[in-house]
Short mmCIF file of C-alpha atoms and ligand atoms in Angstrom, two decimals:
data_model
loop_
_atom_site.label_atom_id
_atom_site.label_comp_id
_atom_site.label_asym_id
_atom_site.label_seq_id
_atom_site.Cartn_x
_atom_site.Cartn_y
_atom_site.Cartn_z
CA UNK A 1 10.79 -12.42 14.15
CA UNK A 2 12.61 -9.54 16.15
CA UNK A 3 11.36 -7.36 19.04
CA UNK A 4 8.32 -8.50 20.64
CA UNK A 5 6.54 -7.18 23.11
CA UNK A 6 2.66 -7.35 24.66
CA UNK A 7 0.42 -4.75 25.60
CA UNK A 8 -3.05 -5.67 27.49
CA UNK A 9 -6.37 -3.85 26.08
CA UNK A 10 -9.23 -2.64 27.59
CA UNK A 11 -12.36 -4.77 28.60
CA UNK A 12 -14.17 -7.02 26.31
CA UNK A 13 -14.53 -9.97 24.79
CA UNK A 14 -10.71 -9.33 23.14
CA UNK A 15 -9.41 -9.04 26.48
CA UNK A 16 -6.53 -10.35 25.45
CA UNK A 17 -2.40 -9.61 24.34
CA UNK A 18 -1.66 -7.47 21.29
CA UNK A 19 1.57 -8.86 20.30
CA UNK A 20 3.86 -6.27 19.00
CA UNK A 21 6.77 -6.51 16.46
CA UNK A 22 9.26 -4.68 14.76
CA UNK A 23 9.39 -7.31 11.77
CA UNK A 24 8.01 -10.92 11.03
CA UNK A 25 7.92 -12.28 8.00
CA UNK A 26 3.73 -12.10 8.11
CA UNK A 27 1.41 -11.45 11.14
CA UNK A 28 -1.18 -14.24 9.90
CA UNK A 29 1.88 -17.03 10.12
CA UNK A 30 2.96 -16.30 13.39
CA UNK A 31 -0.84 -15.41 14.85
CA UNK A 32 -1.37 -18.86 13.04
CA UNK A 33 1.69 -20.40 15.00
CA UNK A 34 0.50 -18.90 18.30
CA UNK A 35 -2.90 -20.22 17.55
CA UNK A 36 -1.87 -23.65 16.65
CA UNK A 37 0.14 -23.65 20.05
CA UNK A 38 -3.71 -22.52 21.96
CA UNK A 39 -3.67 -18.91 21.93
CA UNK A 40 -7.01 -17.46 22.71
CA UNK A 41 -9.60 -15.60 20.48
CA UNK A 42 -8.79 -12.08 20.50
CA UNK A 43 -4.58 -12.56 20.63
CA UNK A 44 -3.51 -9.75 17.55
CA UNK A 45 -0.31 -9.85 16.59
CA UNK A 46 1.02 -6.50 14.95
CA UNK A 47 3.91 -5.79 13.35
CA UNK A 48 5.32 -2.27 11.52
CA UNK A 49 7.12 -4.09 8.79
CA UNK A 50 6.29 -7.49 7.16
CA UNK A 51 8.96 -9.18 5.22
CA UNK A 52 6.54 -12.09 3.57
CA UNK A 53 3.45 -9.93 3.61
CA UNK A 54 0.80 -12.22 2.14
CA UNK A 55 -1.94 -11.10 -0.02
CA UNK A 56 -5.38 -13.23 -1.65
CA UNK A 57 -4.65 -15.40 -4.53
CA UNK A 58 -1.25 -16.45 -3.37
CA UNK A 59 -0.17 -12.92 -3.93
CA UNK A 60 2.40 -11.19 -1.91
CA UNK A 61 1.86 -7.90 -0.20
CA UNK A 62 4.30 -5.35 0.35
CA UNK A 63 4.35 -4.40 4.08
CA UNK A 64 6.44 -1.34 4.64
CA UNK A 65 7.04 0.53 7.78
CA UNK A 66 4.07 3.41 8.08
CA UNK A 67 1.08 0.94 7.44
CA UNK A 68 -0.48 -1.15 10.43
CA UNK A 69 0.05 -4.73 9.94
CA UNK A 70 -2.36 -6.85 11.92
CA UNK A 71 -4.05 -10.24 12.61
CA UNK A 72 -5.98 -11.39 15.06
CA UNK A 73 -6.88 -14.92 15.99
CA UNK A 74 -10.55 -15.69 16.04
CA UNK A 75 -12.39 -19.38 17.30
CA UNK A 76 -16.25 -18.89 16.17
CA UNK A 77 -18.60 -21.80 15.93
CA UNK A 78 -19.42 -21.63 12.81
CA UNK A 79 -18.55 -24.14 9.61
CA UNK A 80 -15.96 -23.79 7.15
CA UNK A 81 -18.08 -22.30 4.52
CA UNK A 82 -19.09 -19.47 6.49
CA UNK A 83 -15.72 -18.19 7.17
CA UNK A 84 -16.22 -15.47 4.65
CA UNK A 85 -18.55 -13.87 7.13
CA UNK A 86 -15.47 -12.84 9.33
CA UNK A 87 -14.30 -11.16 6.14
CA UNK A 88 -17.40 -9.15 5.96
CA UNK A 89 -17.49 -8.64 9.75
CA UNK A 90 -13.58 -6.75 9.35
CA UNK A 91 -14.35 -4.99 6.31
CA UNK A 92 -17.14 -3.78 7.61
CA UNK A 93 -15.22 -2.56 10.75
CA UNK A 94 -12.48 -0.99 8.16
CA UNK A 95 -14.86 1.07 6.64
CA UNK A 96 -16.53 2.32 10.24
CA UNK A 97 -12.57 2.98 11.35
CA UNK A 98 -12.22 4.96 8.37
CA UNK A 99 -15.54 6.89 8.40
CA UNK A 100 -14.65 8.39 11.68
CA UNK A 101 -11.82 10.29 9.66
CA UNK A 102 -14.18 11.69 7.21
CA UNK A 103 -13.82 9.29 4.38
CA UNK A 104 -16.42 7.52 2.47
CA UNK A 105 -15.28 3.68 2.21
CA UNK A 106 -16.96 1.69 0.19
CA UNK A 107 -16.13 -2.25 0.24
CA UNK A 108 -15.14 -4.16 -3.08
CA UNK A 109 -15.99 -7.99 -2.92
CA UNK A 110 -14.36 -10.05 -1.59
CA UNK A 111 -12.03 -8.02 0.87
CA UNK A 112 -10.60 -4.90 -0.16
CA UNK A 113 -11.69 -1.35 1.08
CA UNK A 114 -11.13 1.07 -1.22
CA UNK A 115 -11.58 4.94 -0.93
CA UNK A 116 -11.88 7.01 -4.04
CA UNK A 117 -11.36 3.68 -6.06
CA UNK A 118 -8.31 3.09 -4.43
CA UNK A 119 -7.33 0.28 -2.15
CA UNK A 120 -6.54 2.00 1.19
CA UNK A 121 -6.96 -1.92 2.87
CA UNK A 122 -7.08 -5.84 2.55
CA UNK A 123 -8.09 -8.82 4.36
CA UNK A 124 -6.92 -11.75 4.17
CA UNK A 125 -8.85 -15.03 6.41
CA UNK A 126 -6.91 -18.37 6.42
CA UNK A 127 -8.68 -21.03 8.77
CA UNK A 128 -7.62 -24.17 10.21
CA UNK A 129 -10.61 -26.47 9.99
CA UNK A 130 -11.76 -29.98 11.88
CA UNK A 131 -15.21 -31.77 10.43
CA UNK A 132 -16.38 -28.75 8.56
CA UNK A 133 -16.00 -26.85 11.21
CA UNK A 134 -13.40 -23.78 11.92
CA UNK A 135 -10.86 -24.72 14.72
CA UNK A 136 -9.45 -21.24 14.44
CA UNK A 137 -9.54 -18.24 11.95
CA UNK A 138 -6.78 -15.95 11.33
CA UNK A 139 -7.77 -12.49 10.27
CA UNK A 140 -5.20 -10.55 8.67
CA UNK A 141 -5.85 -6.89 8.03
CA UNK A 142 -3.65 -4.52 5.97
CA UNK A 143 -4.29 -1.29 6.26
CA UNK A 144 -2.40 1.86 4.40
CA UNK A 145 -2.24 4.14 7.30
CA UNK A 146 0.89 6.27 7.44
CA UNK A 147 2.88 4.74 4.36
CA UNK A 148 3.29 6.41 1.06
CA UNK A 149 2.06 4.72 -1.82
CA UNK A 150 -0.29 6.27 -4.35
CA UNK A 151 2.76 6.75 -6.74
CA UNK A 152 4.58 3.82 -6.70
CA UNK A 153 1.48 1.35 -7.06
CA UNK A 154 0.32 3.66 -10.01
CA UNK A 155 4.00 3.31 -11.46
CA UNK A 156 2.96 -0.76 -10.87
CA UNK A 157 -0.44 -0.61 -12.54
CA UNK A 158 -2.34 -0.29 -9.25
CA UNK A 159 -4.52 1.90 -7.35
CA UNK A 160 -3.83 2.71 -3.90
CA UNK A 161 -3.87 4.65 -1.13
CA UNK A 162 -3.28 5.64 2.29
CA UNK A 163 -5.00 7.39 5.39
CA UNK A 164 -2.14 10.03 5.49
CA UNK A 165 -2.32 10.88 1.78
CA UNK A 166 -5.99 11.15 1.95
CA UNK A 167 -6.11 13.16 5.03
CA UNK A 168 -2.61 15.52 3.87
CA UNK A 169 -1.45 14.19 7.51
CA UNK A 170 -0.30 11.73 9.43
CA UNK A 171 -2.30 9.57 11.48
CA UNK A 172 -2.10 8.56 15.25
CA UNK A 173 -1.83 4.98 14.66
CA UNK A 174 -2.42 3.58 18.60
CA UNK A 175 -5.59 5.48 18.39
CA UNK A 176 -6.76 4.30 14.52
CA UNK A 177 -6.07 0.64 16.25
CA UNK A 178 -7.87 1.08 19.32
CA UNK A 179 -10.95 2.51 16.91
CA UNK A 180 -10.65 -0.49 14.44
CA UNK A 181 -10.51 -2.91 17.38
CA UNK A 182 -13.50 -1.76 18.83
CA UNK A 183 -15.48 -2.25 15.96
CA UNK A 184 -14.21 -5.17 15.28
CA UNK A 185 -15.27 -6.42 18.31
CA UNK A 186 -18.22 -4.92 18.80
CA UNK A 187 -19.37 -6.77 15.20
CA UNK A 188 -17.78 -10.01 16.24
CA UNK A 189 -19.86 -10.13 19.42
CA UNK A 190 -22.92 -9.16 17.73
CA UNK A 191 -21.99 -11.61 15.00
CA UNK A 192 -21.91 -14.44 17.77
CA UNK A 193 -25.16 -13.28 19.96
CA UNK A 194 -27.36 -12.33 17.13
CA UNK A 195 -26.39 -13.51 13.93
CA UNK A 196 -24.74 -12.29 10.71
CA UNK A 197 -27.82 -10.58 8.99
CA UNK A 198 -27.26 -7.14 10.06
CA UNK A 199 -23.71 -7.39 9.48
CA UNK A 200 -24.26 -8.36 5.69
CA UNK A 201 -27.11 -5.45 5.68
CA UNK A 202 -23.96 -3.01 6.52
CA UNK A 203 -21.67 -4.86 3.88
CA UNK A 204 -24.01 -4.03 1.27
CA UNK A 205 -24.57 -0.45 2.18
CA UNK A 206 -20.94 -0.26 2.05
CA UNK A 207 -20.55 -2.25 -1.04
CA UNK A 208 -18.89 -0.92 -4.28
CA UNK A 209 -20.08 -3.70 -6.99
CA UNK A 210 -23.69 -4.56 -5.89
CA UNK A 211 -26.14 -3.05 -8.66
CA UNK A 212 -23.01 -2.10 -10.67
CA UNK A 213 -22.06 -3.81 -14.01
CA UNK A 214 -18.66 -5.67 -13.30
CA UNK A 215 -15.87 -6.84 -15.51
CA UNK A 216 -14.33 -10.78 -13.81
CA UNK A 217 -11.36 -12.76 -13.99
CA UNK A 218 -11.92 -16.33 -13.03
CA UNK A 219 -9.70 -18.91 -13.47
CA UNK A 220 -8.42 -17.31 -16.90
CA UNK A 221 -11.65 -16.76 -18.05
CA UNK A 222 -12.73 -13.19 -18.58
CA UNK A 223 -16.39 -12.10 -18.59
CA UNK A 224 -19.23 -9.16 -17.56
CA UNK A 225 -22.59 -9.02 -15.93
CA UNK A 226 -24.34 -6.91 -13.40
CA UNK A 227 -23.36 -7.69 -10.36
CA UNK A 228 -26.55 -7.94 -8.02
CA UNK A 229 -26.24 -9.74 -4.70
CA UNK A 230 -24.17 -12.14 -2.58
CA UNK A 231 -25.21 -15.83 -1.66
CA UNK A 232 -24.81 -17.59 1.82
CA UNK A 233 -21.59 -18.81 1.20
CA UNK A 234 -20.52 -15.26 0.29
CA UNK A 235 -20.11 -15.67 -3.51
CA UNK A 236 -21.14 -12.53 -5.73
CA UNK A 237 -24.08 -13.34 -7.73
CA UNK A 238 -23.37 -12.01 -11.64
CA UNK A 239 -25.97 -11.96 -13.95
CA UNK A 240 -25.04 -12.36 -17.21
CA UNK A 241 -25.88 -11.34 -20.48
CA UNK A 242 -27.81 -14.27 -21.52
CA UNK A 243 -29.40 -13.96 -18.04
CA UNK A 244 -27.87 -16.74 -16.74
CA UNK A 245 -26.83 -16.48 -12.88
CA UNK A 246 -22.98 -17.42 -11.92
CA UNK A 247 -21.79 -17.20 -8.49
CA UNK A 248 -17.73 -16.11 -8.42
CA UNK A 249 -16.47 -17.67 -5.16
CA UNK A 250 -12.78 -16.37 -5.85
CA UNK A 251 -11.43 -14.49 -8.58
CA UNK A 252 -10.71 -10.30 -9.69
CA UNK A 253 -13.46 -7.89 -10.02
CA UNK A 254 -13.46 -4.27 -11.60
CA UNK A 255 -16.32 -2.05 -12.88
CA UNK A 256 -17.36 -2.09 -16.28
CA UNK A 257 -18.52 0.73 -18.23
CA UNK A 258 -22.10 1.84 -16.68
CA UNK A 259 -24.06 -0.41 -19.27
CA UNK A 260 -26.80 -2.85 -18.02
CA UNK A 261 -26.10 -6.29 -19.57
C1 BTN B 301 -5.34 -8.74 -0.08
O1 BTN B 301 -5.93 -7.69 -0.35
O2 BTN B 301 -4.86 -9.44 -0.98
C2 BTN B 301 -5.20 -9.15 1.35
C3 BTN B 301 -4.04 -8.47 2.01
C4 BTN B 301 -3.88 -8.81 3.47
C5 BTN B 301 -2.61 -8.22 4.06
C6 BTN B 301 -2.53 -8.42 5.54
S1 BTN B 301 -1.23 -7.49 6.28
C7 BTN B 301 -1.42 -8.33 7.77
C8 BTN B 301 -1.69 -9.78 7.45
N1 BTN B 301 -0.45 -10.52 7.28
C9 BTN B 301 -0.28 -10.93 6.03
O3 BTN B 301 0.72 -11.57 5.62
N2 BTN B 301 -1.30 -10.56 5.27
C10 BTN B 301 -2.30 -9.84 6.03
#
């Protein structure tokens, strides 16, 4: 960890600290470290370059200088299994950050945000649990904001993107956090008042898959179906071609051709 230093936000629930760094190996270990040490919900650590960037599936995720690099440190009272609701709750708030520049987000289960197809963010939730129950979630949001990258994840096999290449600009990135915080929070607190349904009613709206025909890796095992909704742990329902249901908890999604199985 280098340079740190803390800047207080506005009013709110998050009324607390944004740590800010120049470079850490990954926000989520050290928001995890803070946490572990008592750190209160709301704490974000930021940093503009990530050495150990850390992606789903034990992937890594390269965290160059230009894209905001963030997690914040949540304490909901809610179980284990319903820790993919704070997912939902920050890609929902991804896509409302990004609608305000124009852009038409759509959300691809489990956690990326993807414009045009391309993967302009990710989340990534790690929890600490104790009896079934969270202790504390770390939210970890990348987000492509002023970074280059279509080309070189195309040269990789990907497809990405970032705010500045869709826009042709670059982006102010104080004020694209200060608009992604406040919906975060605004959906956390609504989250913890009034329940998740609305929230999942917005994630669907959003959502890429639902009512499309998807191709899945699980596990090694390769198979299609249409995908049609999402359960209440958060697992996408496929149904299959011999109209059998299966519920993918974890695994890689992409559209199939536009056939209905
Ligand atoms: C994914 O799509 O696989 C999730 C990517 C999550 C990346 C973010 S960047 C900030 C935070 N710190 C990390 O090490 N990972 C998350």
């Amino acid at each position: 960890m280098s340079r740190a230093s803390a800047t207080n936000r506005s009013k709110g629930l998050f009324e607390m600290p944004i740590y800010c760094f120049a470079k850490v190996s990954s926000t989520n270990e050290v928001a995890k470290e803070l946490a572990i040490k008592g750190a209160h919900e709301g704490v974000v650590v930021l940093a503009e370059i990530q050495s150990e960037g850390r992606g789903r599936c034990g992937r890594s995720w390269f965290s160059p200088e230009g894209g905001l690099w963030l997690s914040i440190i949540m304490r909901p009272k809610i179980r284990v299994d319903e820790a993919y609701k704070l997912t939902f709750i920050v890609a929902v708030s991804v896509a409302n950050a990004l609608i305000k520049y124009g852009l038409c987000p759509l959300i691809k289960w489990p956690n990326d945000v993807l414009v045009n197809g391309k993967k302009i963010s990710g989340i990534l939730t790690e929890i600490n649990s104790k009896n079934d129950c969270i202790e504390f979630a770390v939210v970890g949001i990348g987000i492509n904001l002023n970074n280059i990258i279509s080309k070189s994840a195309a040269k990789h096999g990907f497809s990405a993107v970032s705010l500045r290449e869709c826009l042709d600009e670059r982006v102010d990135s104080d004020k694209f956090l200060r608009f992604l915080l406040n919906e975060i929070e605004d959906r956390y607190v609504e989250f913890s008042c009034i329940g998740f349904e609305s929230i999942l009613e917005e994630w669907k709206k959003h959502s890429y898959v639902l009512n499309r025909v998807v191709e899945v890796y699980e596990s090694g095992v390769r198979f299609s179906g249409l995908a049609f909704g999402i359960d209440e742990n958060g697992a996408l329902l496929i149904r299959l071609e011999n109209r059998k249901v299966k519920s993918i908890i974890s695994g890689d999604i992409k559209l199939a051709e536009s056939r209905k199985p």
